[in-house]
mmCIF file of C-alpha atoms in Angstrom:
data_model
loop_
_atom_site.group_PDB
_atom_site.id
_atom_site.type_symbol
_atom_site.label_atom_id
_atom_site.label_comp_id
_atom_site.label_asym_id
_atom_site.label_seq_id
_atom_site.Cartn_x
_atom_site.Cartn_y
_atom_site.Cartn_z
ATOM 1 C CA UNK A 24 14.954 13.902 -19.441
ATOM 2 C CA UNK A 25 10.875 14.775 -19.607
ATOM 3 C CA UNK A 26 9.982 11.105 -19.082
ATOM 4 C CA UNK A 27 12.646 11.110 -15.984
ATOM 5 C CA UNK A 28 10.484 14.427 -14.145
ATOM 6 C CA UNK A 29 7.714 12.951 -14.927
ATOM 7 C CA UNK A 30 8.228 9.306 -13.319
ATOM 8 C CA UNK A 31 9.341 11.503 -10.520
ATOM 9 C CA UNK A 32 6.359 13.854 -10.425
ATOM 10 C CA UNK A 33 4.490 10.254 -10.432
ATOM 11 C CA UNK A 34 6.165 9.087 -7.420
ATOM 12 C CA UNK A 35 5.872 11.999 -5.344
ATOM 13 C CA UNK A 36 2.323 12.393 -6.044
ATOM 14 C CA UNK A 37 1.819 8.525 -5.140
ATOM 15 C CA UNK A 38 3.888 9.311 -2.110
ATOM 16 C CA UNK A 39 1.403 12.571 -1.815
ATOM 17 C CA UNK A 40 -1.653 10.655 -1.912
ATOM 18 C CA UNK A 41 -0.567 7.663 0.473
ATOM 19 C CA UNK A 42 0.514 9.725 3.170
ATOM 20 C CA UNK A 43 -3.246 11.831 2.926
ATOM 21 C CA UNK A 44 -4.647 8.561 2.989
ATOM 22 C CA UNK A 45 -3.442 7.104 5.681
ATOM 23 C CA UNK A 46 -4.290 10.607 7.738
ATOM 24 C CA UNK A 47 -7.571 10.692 6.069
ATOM 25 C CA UNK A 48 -8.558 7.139 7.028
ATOM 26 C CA UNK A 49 -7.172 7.006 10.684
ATOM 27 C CA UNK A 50 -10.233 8.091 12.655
ATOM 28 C CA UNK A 51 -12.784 5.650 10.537
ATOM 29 C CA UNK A 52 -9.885 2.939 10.742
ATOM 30 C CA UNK A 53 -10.428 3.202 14.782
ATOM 31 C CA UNK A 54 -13.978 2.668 14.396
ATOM 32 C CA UNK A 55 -15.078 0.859 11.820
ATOM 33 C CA UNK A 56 -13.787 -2.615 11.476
ATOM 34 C CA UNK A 57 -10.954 -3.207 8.580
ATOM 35 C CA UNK A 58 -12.782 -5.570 6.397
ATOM 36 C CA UNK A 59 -15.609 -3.313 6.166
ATOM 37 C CA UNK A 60 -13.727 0.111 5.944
ATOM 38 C CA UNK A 61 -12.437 -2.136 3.273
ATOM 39 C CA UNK A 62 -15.130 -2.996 2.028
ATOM 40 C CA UNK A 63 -16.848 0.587 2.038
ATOM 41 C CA UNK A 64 -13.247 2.306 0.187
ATOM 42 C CA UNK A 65 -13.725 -0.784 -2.399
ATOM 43 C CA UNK A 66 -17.561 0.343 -3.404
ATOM 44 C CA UNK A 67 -16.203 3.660 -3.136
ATOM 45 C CA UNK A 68 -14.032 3.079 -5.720
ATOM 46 C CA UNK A 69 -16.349 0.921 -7.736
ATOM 47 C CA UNK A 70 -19.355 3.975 -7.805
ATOM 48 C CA UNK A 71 -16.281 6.570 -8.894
ATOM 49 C CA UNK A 72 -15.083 4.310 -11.929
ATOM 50 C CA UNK A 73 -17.835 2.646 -13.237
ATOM 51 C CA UNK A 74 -19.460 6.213 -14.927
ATOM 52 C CA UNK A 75 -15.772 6.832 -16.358
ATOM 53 C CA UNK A 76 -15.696 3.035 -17.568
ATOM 54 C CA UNK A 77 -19.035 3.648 -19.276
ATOM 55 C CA UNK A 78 -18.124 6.868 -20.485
ATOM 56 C CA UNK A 79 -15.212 5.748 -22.464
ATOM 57 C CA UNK A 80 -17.138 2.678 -23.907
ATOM 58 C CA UNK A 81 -17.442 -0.676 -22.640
ATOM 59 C CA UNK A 82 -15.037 -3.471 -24.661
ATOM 60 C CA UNK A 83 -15.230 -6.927 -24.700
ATOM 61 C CA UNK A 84 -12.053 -8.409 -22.535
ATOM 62 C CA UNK A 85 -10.505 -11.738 -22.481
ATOM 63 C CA UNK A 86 -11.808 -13.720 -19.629
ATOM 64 C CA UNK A 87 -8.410 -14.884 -18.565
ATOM 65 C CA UNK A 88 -7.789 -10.441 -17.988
ATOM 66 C CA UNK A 89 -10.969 -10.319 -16.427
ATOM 67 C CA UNK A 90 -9.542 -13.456 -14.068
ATOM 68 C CA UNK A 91 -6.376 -11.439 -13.121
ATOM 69 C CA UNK A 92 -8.122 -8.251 -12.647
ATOM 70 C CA UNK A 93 -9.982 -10.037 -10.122
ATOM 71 C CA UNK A 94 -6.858 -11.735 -8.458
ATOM 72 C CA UNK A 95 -5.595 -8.636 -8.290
ATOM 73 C CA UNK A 96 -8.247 -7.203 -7.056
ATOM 74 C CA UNK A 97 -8.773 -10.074 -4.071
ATOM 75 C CA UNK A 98 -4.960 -9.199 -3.371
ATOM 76 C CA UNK A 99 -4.744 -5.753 -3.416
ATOM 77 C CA UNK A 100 -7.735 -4.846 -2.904
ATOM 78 C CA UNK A 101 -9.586 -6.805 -0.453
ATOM 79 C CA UNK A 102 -6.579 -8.649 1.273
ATOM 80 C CA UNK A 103 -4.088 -5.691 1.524
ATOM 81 C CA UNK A 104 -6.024 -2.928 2.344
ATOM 82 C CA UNK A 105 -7.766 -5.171 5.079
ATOM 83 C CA UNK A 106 -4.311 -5.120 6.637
ATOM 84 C CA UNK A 107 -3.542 -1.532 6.398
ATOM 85 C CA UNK A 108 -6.788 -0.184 8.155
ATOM 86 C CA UNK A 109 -5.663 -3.271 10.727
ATOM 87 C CA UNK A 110 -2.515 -1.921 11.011
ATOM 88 C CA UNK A 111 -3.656 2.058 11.014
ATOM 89 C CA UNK A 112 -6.352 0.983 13.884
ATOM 90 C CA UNK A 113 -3.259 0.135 15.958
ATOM 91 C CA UNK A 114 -0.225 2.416 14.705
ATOM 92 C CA UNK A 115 -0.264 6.217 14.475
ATOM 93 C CA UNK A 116 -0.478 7.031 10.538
ATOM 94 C CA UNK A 117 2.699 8.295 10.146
ATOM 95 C CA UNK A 118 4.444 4.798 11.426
ATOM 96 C CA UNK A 119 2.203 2.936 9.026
ATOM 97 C CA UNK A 120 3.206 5.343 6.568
ATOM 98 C CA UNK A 121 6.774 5.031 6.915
ATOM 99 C CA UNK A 122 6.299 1.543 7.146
ATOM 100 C CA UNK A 123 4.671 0.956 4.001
ATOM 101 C CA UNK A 124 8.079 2.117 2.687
ATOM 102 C CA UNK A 125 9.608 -1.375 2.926
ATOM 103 C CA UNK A 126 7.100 -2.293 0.736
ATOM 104 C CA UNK A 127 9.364 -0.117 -1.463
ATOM 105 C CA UNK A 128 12.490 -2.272 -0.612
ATOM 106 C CA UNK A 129 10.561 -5.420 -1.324
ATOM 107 C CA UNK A 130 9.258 -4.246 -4.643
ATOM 108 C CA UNK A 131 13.218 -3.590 -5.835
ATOM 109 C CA UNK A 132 14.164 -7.065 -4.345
ATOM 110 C CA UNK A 133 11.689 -9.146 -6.443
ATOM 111 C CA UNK A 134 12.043 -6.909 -9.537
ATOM 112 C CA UNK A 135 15.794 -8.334 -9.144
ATOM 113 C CA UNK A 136 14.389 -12.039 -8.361
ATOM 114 C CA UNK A 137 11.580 -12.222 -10.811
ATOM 115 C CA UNK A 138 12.401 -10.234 -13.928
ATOM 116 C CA UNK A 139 16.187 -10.264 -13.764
ATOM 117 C CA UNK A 140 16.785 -6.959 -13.095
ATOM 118 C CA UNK A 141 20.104 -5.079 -12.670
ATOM 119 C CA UNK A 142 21.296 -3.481 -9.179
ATOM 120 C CA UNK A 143 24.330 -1.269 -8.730
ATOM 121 C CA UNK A 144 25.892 -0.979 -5.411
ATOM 122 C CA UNK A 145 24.472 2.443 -5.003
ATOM 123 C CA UNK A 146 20.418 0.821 -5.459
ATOM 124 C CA UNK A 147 21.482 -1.793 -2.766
ATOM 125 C CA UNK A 148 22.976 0.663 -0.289
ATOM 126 C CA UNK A 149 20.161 2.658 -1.112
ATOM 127 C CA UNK A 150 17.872 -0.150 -0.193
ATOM 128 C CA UNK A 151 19.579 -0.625 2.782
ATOM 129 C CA UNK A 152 19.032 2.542 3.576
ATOM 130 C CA UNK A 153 15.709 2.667 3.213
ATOM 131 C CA UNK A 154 15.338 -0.482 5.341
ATOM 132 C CA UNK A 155 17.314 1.099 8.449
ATOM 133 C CA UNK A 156 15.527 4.290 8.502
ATOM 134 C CA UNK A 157 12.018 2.420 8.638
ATOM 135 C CA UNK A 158 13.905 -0.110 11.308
ATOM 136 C CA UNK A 159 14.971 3.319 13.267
ATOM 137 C CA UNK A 160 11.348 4.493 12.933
ATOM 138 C CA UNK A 161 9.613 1.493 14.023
ATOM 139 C CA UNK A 162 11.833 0.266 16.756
ATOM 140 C CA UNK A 163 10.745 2.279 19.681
ATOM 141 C CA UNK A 164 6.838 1.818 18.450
ATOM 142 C CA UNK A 165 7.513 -1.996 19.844
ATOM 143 C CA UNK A 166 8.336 -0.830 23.584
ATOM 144 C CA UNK A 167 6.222 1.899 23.832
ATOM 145 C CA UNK A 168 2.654 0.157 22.972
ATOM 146 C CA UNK A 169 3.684 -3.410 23.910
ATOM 147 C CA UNK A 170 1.682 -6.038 22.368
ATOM 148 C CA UNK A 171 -0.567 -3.423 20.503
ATOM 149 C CA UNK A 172 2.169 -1.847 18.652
ATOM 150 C CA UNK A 173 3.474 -5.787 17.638
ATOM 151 C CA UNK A 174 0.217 -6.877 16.248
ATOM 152 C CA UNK A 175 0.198 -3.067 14.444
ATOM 153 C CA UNK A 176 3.415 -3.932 12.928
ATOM 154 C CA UNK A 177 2.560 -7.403 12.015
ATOM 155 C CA UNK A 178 -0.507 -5.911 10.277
ATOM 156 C CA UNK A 179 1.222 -3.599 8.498
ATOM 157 C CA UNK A 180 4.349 -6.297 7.451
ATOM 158 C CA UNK A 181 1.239 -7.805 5.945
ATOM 159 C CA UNK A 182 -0.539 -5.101 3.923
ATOM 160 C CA UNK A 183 3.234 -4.711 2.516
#
């Protein structure tokens, strides 16, 4: 039961922390351009861990780790979040928020694809779910902004 409350503590403080980060990074994501707001969180990031890295003593790693931490970091990193300051440039936070939910959705479908996974009929209809209410949020964003709004959502289909 603990691990259960705790996985959904987790959640809800990841949910927590994208939803003040997409409000926190709106204004700068309307001036400065996404590869270098990108660019700027990344070194951010870098300056914040490296002290805690060194602090808790440097190890050797396998090259091959060091080669998917930096895949993953190219993907992530670079590539994704490049797409969601596109997108938050062009939506209002709370649509890129809500969209980043079907990122959500996708995550259960491969997780069923890739690593054989089990699915009741209660996840799917949940997923389904899920998918209409971000479908019911980001429907009239398309006529009300016109081409804007399209190349928003396409930019934020992509960070996903």
């Amino acid at each position: 039961m603990q691990a259960g409350v705790t996985g959904m503590g987790a959640a809800l403080g990841a949910a927590v922390a994208w939803a003040a980060g997409a409000v926190l990074f709106k204004r700068p994501a309307e001036r400065i351009a996404p590869l270098g707001l990108s660019t700027l969180k990344g070194l951010l990031g870098l300056a914040l861990l490296t002290p805690l890295w060194w602090l808790s003593g440097p190890v050797p790693v396998p090259m091959v780790d060091v080669g998917w931490l930096v895949a993953s970091g190219v993907i992530g990193i670079a590539i994704g979040d490049t797409c969601f300051f596109a997108a938050l440039a062009k939506l209002p936070a709370h649509v890129v928020v809500v969209l980043s939910l079907a990122g959500q959705a996708l995550v259960v479908v491969l997780a069923v694809a890739l690593l054989d996974e089990a699915r009741s009929l209660v996840g799917w209809l949940s997923t389904g779910l899920i998918l209409i209410g971000v479908g019911l949020v980001l429907l009239p964003q398309t006529g009300q902004g016109g081409q804007t709004s399209r190349r928003g959502l396409a930019w934020g289909l992509a960070a996903v």
